[in-house]
Tab-separated table of C-alpha atoms and ligand atoms in Angstrom:
chain	number	residue	atom	x	y	z
U	251	MET	CA	112.752	113.331	81.227
U	252	PRO	CA	116.418	114.483	80.717
U	253	ALA	CA	116.446	115.826	84.298
U	254	TRP	CA	115.360	112.395	85.548
U	255	VAL	CA	118.055	110.607	83.530
U	256	LEU	CA	120.856	112.956	84.596
U	257	GLU	CA	119.848	113.898	88.146
U	258	PRO	CA	117.226	111.437	89.426
U	259	LEU	CA	117.608	112.277	93.119
U	260	ARG	CA	117.524	116.009	92.669
U	261	THR	CA	114.485	115.611	90.385
U	262	LEU	CA	112.668	113.545	93.012
U	263	ARG	CA	113.456	116.101	95.733
U	264	TRP	CA	112.315	119.016	93.584
U	265	CYS	CA	109.053	117.324	92.579
U	266	ALA	CA	108.258	116.382	96.188
U	267	GLN	CA	108.801	120.001	97.253
U	268	GLN	CA	106.564	121.290	94.467
U	269	TYR	CA	103.842	118.664	94.376
U	270	GLY	CA	103.879	116.785	97.687
U	271	GLU	CA	103.586	113.106	98.501
U	272	VAL	CA	102.271	111.787	95.200
U	273	PHE	CA	103.275	113.130	91.788
U	274	THR	CA	103.415	111.999	88.174
U	275	LEU	CA	106.369	112.211	85.802
U	276	ASP	CA	106.083	111.421	82.116
U	277	LEU	CA	109.262	109.441	81.433
U	278	GLY	CA	108.830	109.173	77.657
U	279	PRO	CA	109.504	105.616	76.459
U	280	PHE	CA	109.417	104.301	80.046
U	281	GLY	CA	105.830	105.520	80.540
U	282	ARG	CA	103.976	107.613	83.113
U	283	PHE	CA	105.407	107.121	86.587
U	284	VAL	CA	103.409	107.941	89.688
U	285	PHE	CA	105.903	108.383	92.530
U	286	VAL	CA	104.677	107.805	96.068
U	287	CYS	CA	106.503	108.615	99.297
U	288	ASP	CA	104.087	108.168	102.158
U	289	PRO	CA	104.319	104.910	104.140
U	290	GLU	CA	100.608	104.069	104.060
U	291	ARG	CA	100.309	104.281	100.285
U	292	ILE	CA	103.611	102.443	99.884
U	293	ARG	CA	102.202	99.700	102.093
U	294	GLY	CA	99.150	99.536	99.798
U	295	ILE	CA	101.408	99.086	96.765
U	296	PHE	CA	103.734	96.504	98.322
U	297	THR	CA	100.902	94.415	99.743
U	298	GLY	CA	98.508	94.829	96.793
U	299	ASP	CA	97.592	92.076	94.312
U	300	SER	CA	100.829	91.130	92.539
U	301	ASP	CA	98.878	90.160	89.411
U	302	VAL	CA	97.734	93.772	89.157
U	303	LEU	CA	100.947	95.424	90.360
U	304	ARG	CA	103.593	93.775	88.224
U	305	ALA	CA	107.324	94.162	88.731
U	306	GLY	CA	108.665	91.365	86.545
U	307	GLU	CA	107.320	92.866	83.338
U	308	PRO	CA	108.983	96.310	83.637
U	309	ASN	CA	112.136	94.716	85.084
U	310	GLY	CA	112.242	92.374	82.093
U	311	GLU	CA	112.137	95.211	79.568
U	312	VAL	CA	115.509	96.341	80.890
U	313	LEU	CA	117.054	93.104	82.133
U	314	GLU	CA	116.016	90.528	79.543
U	315	PRO	CA	119.376	90.471	77.726
U	316	ILE	CA	121.137	89.503	80.952
U	317	VAL	CA	118.771	87.303	82.936
U	318	GLY	CA	116.068	86.308	80.449
U	319	LEU	CA	112.350	86.605	81.093
U	320	ARG	CA	111.877	83.647	83.417
U	321	SER	CA	114.042	84.629	86.372
U	322	VAL	CA	112.713	85.707	89.767
U	323	LEU	CA	113.378	89.347	88.855
U	324	THR	CA	111.673	89.288	85.489
U	325	SER	CA	108.658	87.035	86.061
U	326	ASP	CA	105.280	87.714	87.630
U	327	GLY	CA	102.434	85.775	89.216
U	328	VAL	CA	102.673	82.023	89.713
U	329	ARG	CA	106.029	81.685	87.961
U	330	HIS	CA	107.547	84.412	90.123
U	331	LEU	CA	106.293	82.787	93.312
U	332	ARG	CA	107.670	79.411	92.232
U	333	GLN	CA	111.146	80.850	91.561
U	334	ARG	CA	111.055	82.842	94.779
U	335	LYS	CA	110.095	79.819	96.891
U	336	LEU	CA	112.968	77.857	95.394
U	337	LEU	CA	115.487	80.642	95.947
U	338	LEU	CA	114.543	81.769	99.453
U	339	PRO	CA	115.626	78.819	101.675
U	340	PRO	CA	119.368	79.062	100.848
U	341	PHE	CA	119.264	82.749	101.889
U	342	HIS	CA	117.825	82.032	105.317
U	343	GLY	CA	119.540	84.099	108.047
U	344	LYS	CA	120.841	81.222	110.197
U	345	ARG	CA	122.250	79.351	107.202
U	346	LEU	CA	124.077	82.461	106.023
U	347	GLU	CA	126.162	82.622	109.228
U	348	GLN	CA	128.410	79.885	107.872
U	349	TYR	CA	129.588	82.337	105.188
U	350	ARG	CA	130.856	84.859	107.733
U	351	PRO	CA	134.419	83.470	108.139
U	352	TRP	CA	135.022	83.367	104.379
U	353	MET	CA	133.706	86.913	103.977
U	354	ARG	CA	135.903	88.073	106.860
U	355	GLY	CA	139.013	86.523	105.311
U	356	ALA	CA	138.317	87.975	101.864
U	357	ALA	CA	137.582	91.447	103.285
U	358	GLY	CA	140.799	91.405	105.351
U	359	ALA	CA	142.841	90.352	102.303
U	360	MET	CA	141.312	93.213	100.286
U	361	VAL	CA	142.234	95.832	102.889
U	362	ASP	CA	145.761	94.410	103.191
U	363	ARG	CA	146.261	95.001	99.451
U	364	TRP	CA	145.326	98.699	99.644
U	365	PRO	CA	148.159	101.160	98.991
U	366	LEU	CA	149.342	103.133	102.026
U	367	GLY	CA	149.870	106.896	102.196
U	368	GLN	CA	148.401	107.832	98.815
U	369	PRO	CA	144.864	108.714	97.664
U	370	PHE	CA	142.923	106.052	95.786
U	371	ALA	CA	139.273	105.141	95.071
U	372	VAL	CA	138.000	102.145	97.052
U	373	ALA	CA	135.006	101.433	94.764
U	374	PRO	CA	136.908	99.165	92.300
U	375	SER	CA	138.241	96.920	95.076
U	376	LEU	CA	134.756	96.725	96.623
U	377	GLN	CA	133.329	95.725	93.248
U	378	ARG	CA	135.959	93.024	92.927
U	379	LEU	CA	135.308	91.754	96.447
U	380	THR	CA	131.532	91.523	96.079
U	381	LEU	CA	132.063	89.650	92.810
U	382	GLU	CA	134.496	87.192	94.436
U	383	VAL	CA	131.978	86.620	97.218
U	384	ILE	CA	129.274	85.716	94.709
U	385	VAL	CA	131.482	83.417	92.628
U	386	GLU	CA	132.692	81.637	95.788
U	387	LEU	CA	129.626	81.487	98.037
U	388	ILE	CA	126.743	81.583	95.581
U	389	PHE	CA	128.143	79.910	92.445
U	390	GLY	CA	130.590	77.767	94.488
U	391	VAL	CA	133.048	77.430	91.608
U	392	GLN	CA	136.084	75.459	92.792
U	393	ASP	CA	137.858	74.817	89.489
U	394	ARG	CA	140.580	77.494	89.384
U	395	HIS	CA	140.519	78.074	85.659
U	396	ARG	CA	136.724	78.417	85.549
U	397	ARG	CA	136.781	80.699	88.555
U	398	GLU	CA	139.309	83.026	86.927
U	399	ARG	CA	137.293	83.000	83.687
U	400	LEU	CA	134.148	84.067	85.531
U	401	LEU	CA	135.933	86.757	87.535
U	402	ASP	CA	137.183	88.144	84.237
U	403	LEU	CA	133.994	87.706	82.165
U	404	LEU	CA	131.245	88.711	84.603
U	405	PRO	CA	132.281	92.349	85.180
U	406	ARG	CA	132.947	92.811	81.457
U	407	MET	CA	129.532	91.413	80.620
U	408	SER	CA	127.858	93.625	83.258
U	409	LYS	CA	129.609	96.649	81.797
U	410	ALA	CA	128.587	95.791	78.237
U	411	ALA	CA	125.044	95.168	79.475
U	412	THR	CA	124.927	98.602	81.087
U	413	THR	CA	125.515	100.205	77.699
U	414	ILE	CA	122.610	98.422	76.081
U	415	MET	CA	120.186	98.249	79.010
U	416	PHE	CA	118.759	101.713	78.646
U	417	LEU	CA	119.110	101.916	74.879
U	418	PRO	CA	117.533	98.655	73.697
U	419	ALA	CA	118.155	99.630	70.053
U	420	LEU	CA	121.853	99.025	70.755
U	421	ALA	CA	121.166	95.472	71.970
U	422	ARG	CA	120.944	94.218	68.375
U	423	ASP	CA	124.111	92.761	66.937
U	424	LEU	CA	125.084	95.440	64.407
U	425	GLY	CA	128.376	93.834	63.437
U	426	PRO	CA	131.948	93.827	64.699
U	427	GLY	CA	132.721	96.495	67.295
U	428	SER	CA	129.044	97.307	67.979
U	429	PRO	CA	127.885	97.255	71.634
U	430	GLY	CA	125.338	94.554	70.734
U	431	ARG	CA	128.041	92.278	69.250
U	432	ARG	CA	130.338	92.826	72.230
U	433	PHE	CA	127.571	91.990	74.675
U	434	THR	CA	126.410	88.910	72.724
U	435	ARG	CA	129.956	87.490	72.617
U	436	LEU	CA	130.533	88.031	76.332
U	437	ARG	CA	127.120	86.605	77.140
U	438	GLU	CA	127.840	83.457	75.076
U	439	GLU	CA	131.224	82.956	76.709
U	440	THR	CA	129.736	83.433	80.192
U	441	ASP	CA	126.910	81.004	79.406
U	442	ALA	CA	129.414	78.394	78.254
U	443	VAL	CA	131.391	78.618	81.516
U	444	ILE	CA	128.247	78.453	83.669
U	445	MET	CA	126.812	75.531	81.685
U	446	ALA	CA	130.132	73.648	82.032
U	447	GLU	CA	129.983	74.203	85.804
U	448	LEU	CA	126.379	72.969	85.954
U	449	ALA	CA	127.193	69.885	83.864
U	450	GLU	CA	130.087	68.984	86.157
U	451	ARG	CA	128.029	69.519	89.301
U	452	ARG	CA	125.167	67.389	87.994
U	453	HIS	CA	127.625	64.677	86.956
U	454	SER	CA	129.464	64.571	90.280
U	455	GLY	CA	126.176	64.365	92.201
U	456	GLU	CA	125.251	65.764	95.580
U	457	ASP	CA	128.223	66.669	97.780
U	458	GLN	CA	127.381	67.020	101.474
U	459	ASN	CA	130.542	69.035	102.115
U	460	ARG	CA	129.520	71.865	99.850
U	461	SER	CA	127.702	74.825	101.353
U	462	ASP	CA	127.399	77.207	98.381
U	463	ILE	CA	123.968	78.402	97.322
U	464	LEU	CA	124.058	76.691	93.921
U	465	SER	CA	124.462	73.298	95.632
U	466	LEU	CA	121.122	73.816	97.342
U	467	LEU	CA	119.457	75.126	94.213
U	468	LEU	CA	120.618	72.057	92.263
U	469	THR	CA	118.591	69.783	94.523
U	470	ALA	CA	115.656	72.109	95.323
U	471	ARG	CA	112.222	70.958	94.151
U	472	ASP	CA	109.012	72.903	93.710
U	473	GLU	CA	105.577	71.816	94.991
U	474	GLN	CA	105.128	69.582	91.929
U	475	GLY	CA	108.459	67.900	92.657
U	476	GLN	CA	110.114	69.615	89.667
U	477	ARG	CA	113.735	70.771	89.760
U	478	LEU	CA	115.088	73.926	88.151
U	479	THR	CA	116.396	73.180	84.647
U	480	ASP	CA	119.955	74.130	83.699
U	481	GLU	CA	118.656	77.136	81.753
U	482	GLU	CA	116.602	78.283	84.744
U	483	LEU	CA	119.585	77.814	87.049
U	484	ARG	CA	121.807	79.812	84.724
U	485	ASP	CA	119.267	82.649	84.617
U	486	GLU	CA	118.904	82.638	88.410
U	487	LEU	CA	122.672	82.660	88.935
U	488	LEU	CA	122.989	85.663	86.639
U	489	THR	CA	120.045	87.272	88.465
U	490	LEU	CA	121.755	86.846	91.820
U	491	LEU	CA	124.930	88.252	90.334
U	492	PHE	CA	123.163	91.208	88.771
U	493	ALA	CA	121.044	91.952	91.856
U	494	GLY	CA	123.747	91.351	94.435
U	495	HIS	CA	127.064	92.511	93.042
U	496	GLU	CA	127.002	96.246	92.325
U	497	THR	CA	124.289	96.950	94.884
U	498	THR	CA	126.388	95.646	97.765
U	499	ALA	CA	129.578	97.282	96.463
U	500	THR	CA	127.747	100.607	96.142
U	501	ALA	CA	126.247	100.446	99.641
U	502	LEU	CA	129.745	99.748	100.988
U	503	ALA	CA	131.273	102.639	99.053
U	504	TRP	CA	128.644	104.968	100.524
U	505	ALA	CA	129.162	103.571	103.999
U	506	ILE	CA	132.896	104.286	103.886
U	507	ASP	CA	132.375	107.735	102.371
U	508	LEU	CA	129.758	108.791	104.933
U	509	VAL	CA	131.666	107.448	107.941
U	510	LEU	CA	134.896	109.166	106.863
U	511	HIS	CA	133.092	112.489	106.561
U	512	HIS	CA	131.654	112.168	110.074
U	513	PRO	CA	134.626	111.820	112.460
U	514	PRO	CA	132.573	111.187	115.648
U	515	VAL	CA	130.838	108.278	113.898
U	516	GLN	CA	134.187	106.953	112.731
U	517	GLN	CA	135.669	107.144	116.241
U	518	ARG	CA	132.758	105.343	117.802
U	519	LEU	CA	132.733	102.726	115.059
U	520	VAL	CA	136.457	102.046	115.471
U	521	SER	CA	136.202	101.732	119.242
U	522	GLU	CA	132.986	99.662	119.325
U	523	ALA	CA	133.001	97.609	116.128
U	524	ALA	CA	135.249	94.880	117.501
U	525	ALA	CA	133.176	94.409	120.636
U	526	ASP	CA	129.625	95.101	119.646
U	527	ASP	CA	127.475	94.841	116.540
U	528	GLU	CA	124.820	97.281	117.678
U	529	TYR	CA	126.541	100.474	116.592
U	530	LEU	CA	127.837	98.881	113.388
U	531	ASP	CA	124.287	97.794	112.520
U	532	ALA	CA	122.969	101.294	113.242
U	533	VAL	CA	125.617	102.718	110.882
U	534	ILE	CA	124.606	100.274	108.155
U	535	LYS	CA	120.908	101.138	108.563
U	536	GLU	CA	121.621	104.858	108.463
U	537	VAL	CA	123.727	104.460	105.304
U	538	HIS	CA	120.816	102.649	103.623
U	539	ARG	CA	118.442	105.369	104.795
U	540	LEU	CA	120.438	108.346	103.592
U	541	ARG	CA	121.847	106.780	100.430
U	542	PRO	CA	119.469	103.990	99.381
U	543	THR	CA	121.282	102.111	96.626
U	544	VAL	CA	118.004	101.662	94.761
U	545	PRO	CA	116.170	105.011	95.105
U	546	ASN	CA	112.835	103.759	93.742
U	547	VAL	CA	111.206	100.500	92.684
U	548	VAL	CA	108.480	99.993	90.107
U	549	ARG	CA	105.164	98.184	89.665
U	550	ARG	CA	103.222	98.406	86.396
U	551	LEU	CA	99.417	98.292	86.628
U	552	HIS	CA	97.628	95.553	84.762
U	553	GLU	CA	94.236	96.891	85.829
U	554	PRO	CA	93.062	100.276	87.056
U	555	PHE	CA	94.213	100.803	90.647
U	556	GLU	CA	92.938	103.056	93.421
U	557	LEU	CA	95.641	105.110	95.069
U	558	GLY	CA	94.003	107.288	97.708
U	559	PRO	CA	91.535	109.563	95.892
U	560	TRP	CA	92.919	108.740	92.436
U	561	GLU	CA	92.014	105.913	90.088
U	562	LEU	CA	95.135	105.195	88.041
U	563	PRO	CA	94.657	103.649	84.593
U	564	GLU	CA	96.102	100.329	83.438
U	565	GLY	CA	99.650	100.750	82.124
U	566	THR	CA	100.649	103.361	84.706
U	567	VAL	CA	103.857	102.631	86.605
U	568	VAL	CA	103.540	103.234	90.344
U	569	SER	CA	106.852	103.777	92.021
U	570	PRO	CA	107.495	103.755	95.772
U	571	ALA	CA	110.136	106.503	96.086
U	572	ILE	CA	112.350	104.926	98.732
U	573	TYR	CA	114.728	107.884	98.632
U	574	LEU	CA	111.972	110.367	99.481
U	575	ALA	CA	110.304	108.183	102.121
U	576	HIS	CA	113.670	108.010	103.911
U	577	ARG	CA	113.951	111.802	104.020
U	578	ARG	CA	110.630	112.684	105.584
U	579	SER	CA	111.146	114.983	108.539
U	580	ASP	CA	108.010	113.624	110.250
U	581	LEU	CA	109.639	110.180	110.346
U	582	TYR	CA	113.314	111.093	110.621
U	583	PRO	CA	114.022	114.383	112.424
U	584	ASP	CA	116.861	116.330	110.744
U	585	PRO	CA	116.445	113.943	107.804
U	586	HIS	CA	119.470	115.014	105.737
U	587	ALA	CA	121.923	114.447	108.615
U	588	PHE	CA	123.937	111.221	108.927
U	589	ARG	CA	123.086	110.113	112.472
U	590	PRO	CA	123.362	106.346	113.102
U	591	GLU	CA	122.271	106.952	116.725
U	592	ARG	CA	118.702	107.307	115.500
U	593	PHE	CA	118.636	103.535	114.976
U	594	LEU	CA	120.153	102.601	118.349
U	595	GLY	CA	117.596	100.703	120.384
U	596	ALA	CA	114.866	101.711	117.922
U	597	GLN	CA	113.230	99.880	115.042
U	598	ALA	CA	111.992	101.939	112.107
U	599	PRO	CA	108.168	101.643	111.883
U	600	SER	CA	107.022	99.452	108.979
U	601	TYR	CA	107.149	100.893	105.463
U	602	THR	CA	109.372	103.804	106.527
U	603	TRP	CA	112.778	102.125	106.001
U	604	LEU	CA	112.777	100.384	102.625
U	605	PRO	CA	116.261	99.934	101.148
U	606	PHE	CA	115.371	96.349	100.205
U	607	GLY	CA	111.903	97.092	98.818
U	608	GLY	CA	108.942	95.179	100.153
U	609	GLY	CA	106.106	92.684	99.894
U	610	VAL	CA	106.472	89.594	97.728
U	611	ARG	CA	109.342	91.245	95.865
U	612	ARG	CA	111.423	92.174	98.899
U	613	CYS	CA	115.113	91.634	98.267
U	614	ILE	CA	116.066	87.973	98.658
U	615	GLY	CA	119.674	88.857	99.437
U	616	ALA	CA	119.073	91.422	102.222
U	617	GLY	CA	120.542	89.164	104.926
U	618	PHE	CA	123.453	88.160	102.704
U	619	ALA	CA	124.271	91.799	101.910
U	620	THR	CA	124.018	92.832	105.570
U	621	LEU	CA	126.387	90.070	106.659
U	622	GLU	CA	128.857	91.086	103.983
U	623	MET	CA	128.629	94.751	104.929
U	624	GLN	CA	129.274	93.943	108.586
U	625	GLU	CA	132.394	91.954	107.770
U	626	VAL	CA	133.779	94.416	105.222
U	627	LEU	CA	133.242	97.489	107.405
U	628	ARG	CA	134.751	95.730	110.399
U	629	ALA	CA	137.837	94.828	108.342
U	630	VAL	CA	138.131	98.322	106.858
U	631	PHE	CA	137.881	100.229	110.135
U	632	SER	CA	139.968	97.841	112.224
U	633	ARG	CA	142.899	97.081	109.906
U	634	VAL	CA	143.955	100.543	108.684
U	635	GLU	CA	143.693	104.184	109.706
U	636	LEU	CA	141.505	105.723	107.038
U	637	ARG	CA	140.668	109.266	106.075
U	638	ALA	CA	138.774	110.840	103.188
U	639	ALA	CA	141.084	112.054	100.393
U	640	SER	CA	139.022	115.275	100.319
U	641	PRO	CA	137.671	116.259	103.712
U	642	GLY	CA	134.613	118.494	103.692
U	643	ARG	CA	131.472	117.124	102.120
U	644	PRO	CA	130.694	113.524	101.165
U	645	GLU	CA	130.892	112.713	97.450
U	646	ARG	CA	127.973	113.580	95.219
U	647	PRO	CA	125.661	110.802	94.013
U	648	LYS	CA	126.057	109.902	90.338
U	649	ARG	CA	123.607	107.699	88.435
U	650	ARG	CA	124.805	104.274	87.344
U	651	THR	CA	121.976	102.212	85.788
U	652	VAL	CA	119.364	101.829	88.550
U	653	THR	CA	121.713	102.754	91.400
U	654	SER	CA	123.341	106.018	92.533
U	655	VAL	CA	127.053	105.711	93.293
U	656	PRO	CA	129.621	108.077	94.904
U	657	SER	CA	130.796	110.302	92.059
U	658	ARG	CA	134.534	109.753	92.611
U	659	GLY	CA	134.400	106.134	93.763
U	660	THR	CA	135.029	107.045	97.454
U	661	ARG	CA	138.571	108.382	97.443
U	662	VAL	CA	140.513	107.689	100.636
U	663	VAL	CA	144.013	107.641	102.111
U	664	ALA	CA	144.980	104.616	104.223
U	665	GLN	CA	147.767	104.475	106.805
U	666	ARG	CA	149.134	101.624	108.875
U	667	ARG	CA	147.229	101.508	112.151
U	668	ALA	CA	149.389	102.588	115.053
U	669	GLY	CA	150.045	99.938	117.753
S	977	HEM	C1	122.994	96.410	99.707
S	977	HEM	C2	122.677	95.526	98.795
S	977	HEM	C3	121.325	95.349	98.171
S	977	HEM	C4	120.303	96.244	98.026
S	977	HEM	C5	120.264	97.700	98.475
S	977	HEM	C6	119.218	95.532	97.354
S	977	HEM	C7	117.996	96.101	97.051
S	977	HEM	C8	116.979	95.445	96.399
S	977	HEM	C9	115.719	96.044	96.022
S	977	HEM	C10	115.323	97.493	96.313
S	977	HEM	C11	114.986	95.090	95.392
S	977	HEM	C12	113.642	95.285	94.723
S	977	HEM	C13	112.484	95.026	95.640
S	977	HEM	C14	111.164	95.475	95.062
S	977	HEM	O1	110.951	95.541	93.843
S	977	HEM	O2	110.313	95.748	95.899
S	977	HEM	C15	115.777	93.880	95.363
S	977	HEM	C16	115.360	92.687	94.802
S	977	HEM	C17	116.137	91.573	94.722
S	977	HEM	N1	117.407	91.398	95.252
S	977	HEM	FE1	118.467	92.778	96.287
S	977	HEM	N2	119.616	94.245	97.099
S	977	HEM	C18	120.894	94.086	97.599
S	977	HEM	C19	121.649	92.924	97.578
S	977	HEM	C20	121.243	91.729	97.058
S	977	HEM	C21	122.000	90.503	97.098
S	977	HEM	C22	123.373	90.332	97.762
S	977	HEM	C23	121.282	89.553	96.420
S	977	HEM	C24	121.590	88.111	96.150
S	977	HEM	C25	122.784	87.612	96.154
S	977	HEM	C26	120.042	90.181	95.991
S	977	HEM	C27	119.033	89.557	95.295
S	977	HEM	C28	117.823	90.125	94.951
S	977	HEM	C29	116.799	89.422	94.193
S	977	HEM	C30	116.871	88.010	93.654
S	977	HEM	C31	115.728	90.324	94.057
S	977	HEM	C32	114.393	90.076	93.339
S	977	HEM	C33	113.319	89.635	94.302
S	977	HEM	C34	111.971	89.406	93.643
S	977	HEM	O3	111.684	90.043	92.625
S	977	HEM	O4	111.210	88.582	94.168
S	977	HEM	N3	120.057	91.492	96.387
S	977	HEM	N4	116.985	94.110	95.992
């Protein structure tokens, strides 16, 4: 258990070497986890009965303080499908294209603020950017004061939440200065700002000129003709923030770190990115393969479940180990090498490339994140000359809640681009 908490990726690698494609880890209070890394069994888990293989319930045990128990991430069964159906249309690929210019402008402005000629970590500015993108394009907050409040409150609330997420005993309000009190205060303040935004938007009615995702969610109706209530909307907005903010920032930090430590990739990216998306997309796919932001996902069994020759009892957590599936040498020759070319002109076979999970729980924001990554990487590699602050090896992964981030925040040195 301590090895898993401190070094999850190394633990997964070691267990796979010792025990093969399916192995069990007893993770104490989190239960018995059966990790799986072969595509066929992963397919069986992702396409199995979602009433038996539940994700909302285990997600909720960790995320309840932030997003409640009724959001798309923390619900199961009929409720989950209802929320998912309401949330999916605004994230449709074609619709998302309209966000590209705003993302491009914001990414360019971020790069233009970077210091020149001195080492610095890019991760904080990526975190800030992905947050601004969500507040602008998903929440659609136009009031300047409210916008500033959210940009200040949301990262502080996320940080406070991180402290209590894995130690639920700390979530209780134990008086002034306690992590529980700090989180509760920030949560209440955030709620108040979001509720004020919702009240204003409901009052001002539908505005055809608005294209943010909340505008669509405000008018969306389920099959019974019911709208999302304000409380449901608030929980979904916080879900989208929680699911989309650090994940995208982390994937970008890894992308920059890996490219800078592979000069031929960097050269090709710089020369082709302006003209052609194909290489850029291959780089993005290879980053997700080698450094999946979410190394494993979970499903808790509500009934016994057959996994190959084993019958797993109710209560077991089955966990597709995305990180291990991506490093199989039978699927990806030379699997530990960073080689975007492997994705040029080739699609990964199904259930072998899984950075966004799968089945009825597949990431709703995959298209949104990909668009954002394209625009940010294009801005980064076209506006400045960039090198790694420490050449040699890429940074080591370090655990941060459910994701693994570059241990030093991707330290770089930027120079004005010649010409
Ligand atoms: C590079 C960035 C991202 C990565 C790597 C990522 C990855 C994932 C993964 C692995 C899952 C779990 C799937 C499962 O359990 O099978 C997930 C779910 C989800 N993601 Fe993302 N995500 C990213 C960005 C985003 C963004 C930008 C948004 C929205 C703004 C978003 C919204 C969601 C939601 C709502 C779910 C829950 C879906 C459900 O339970 O039905 N994600 N994501």
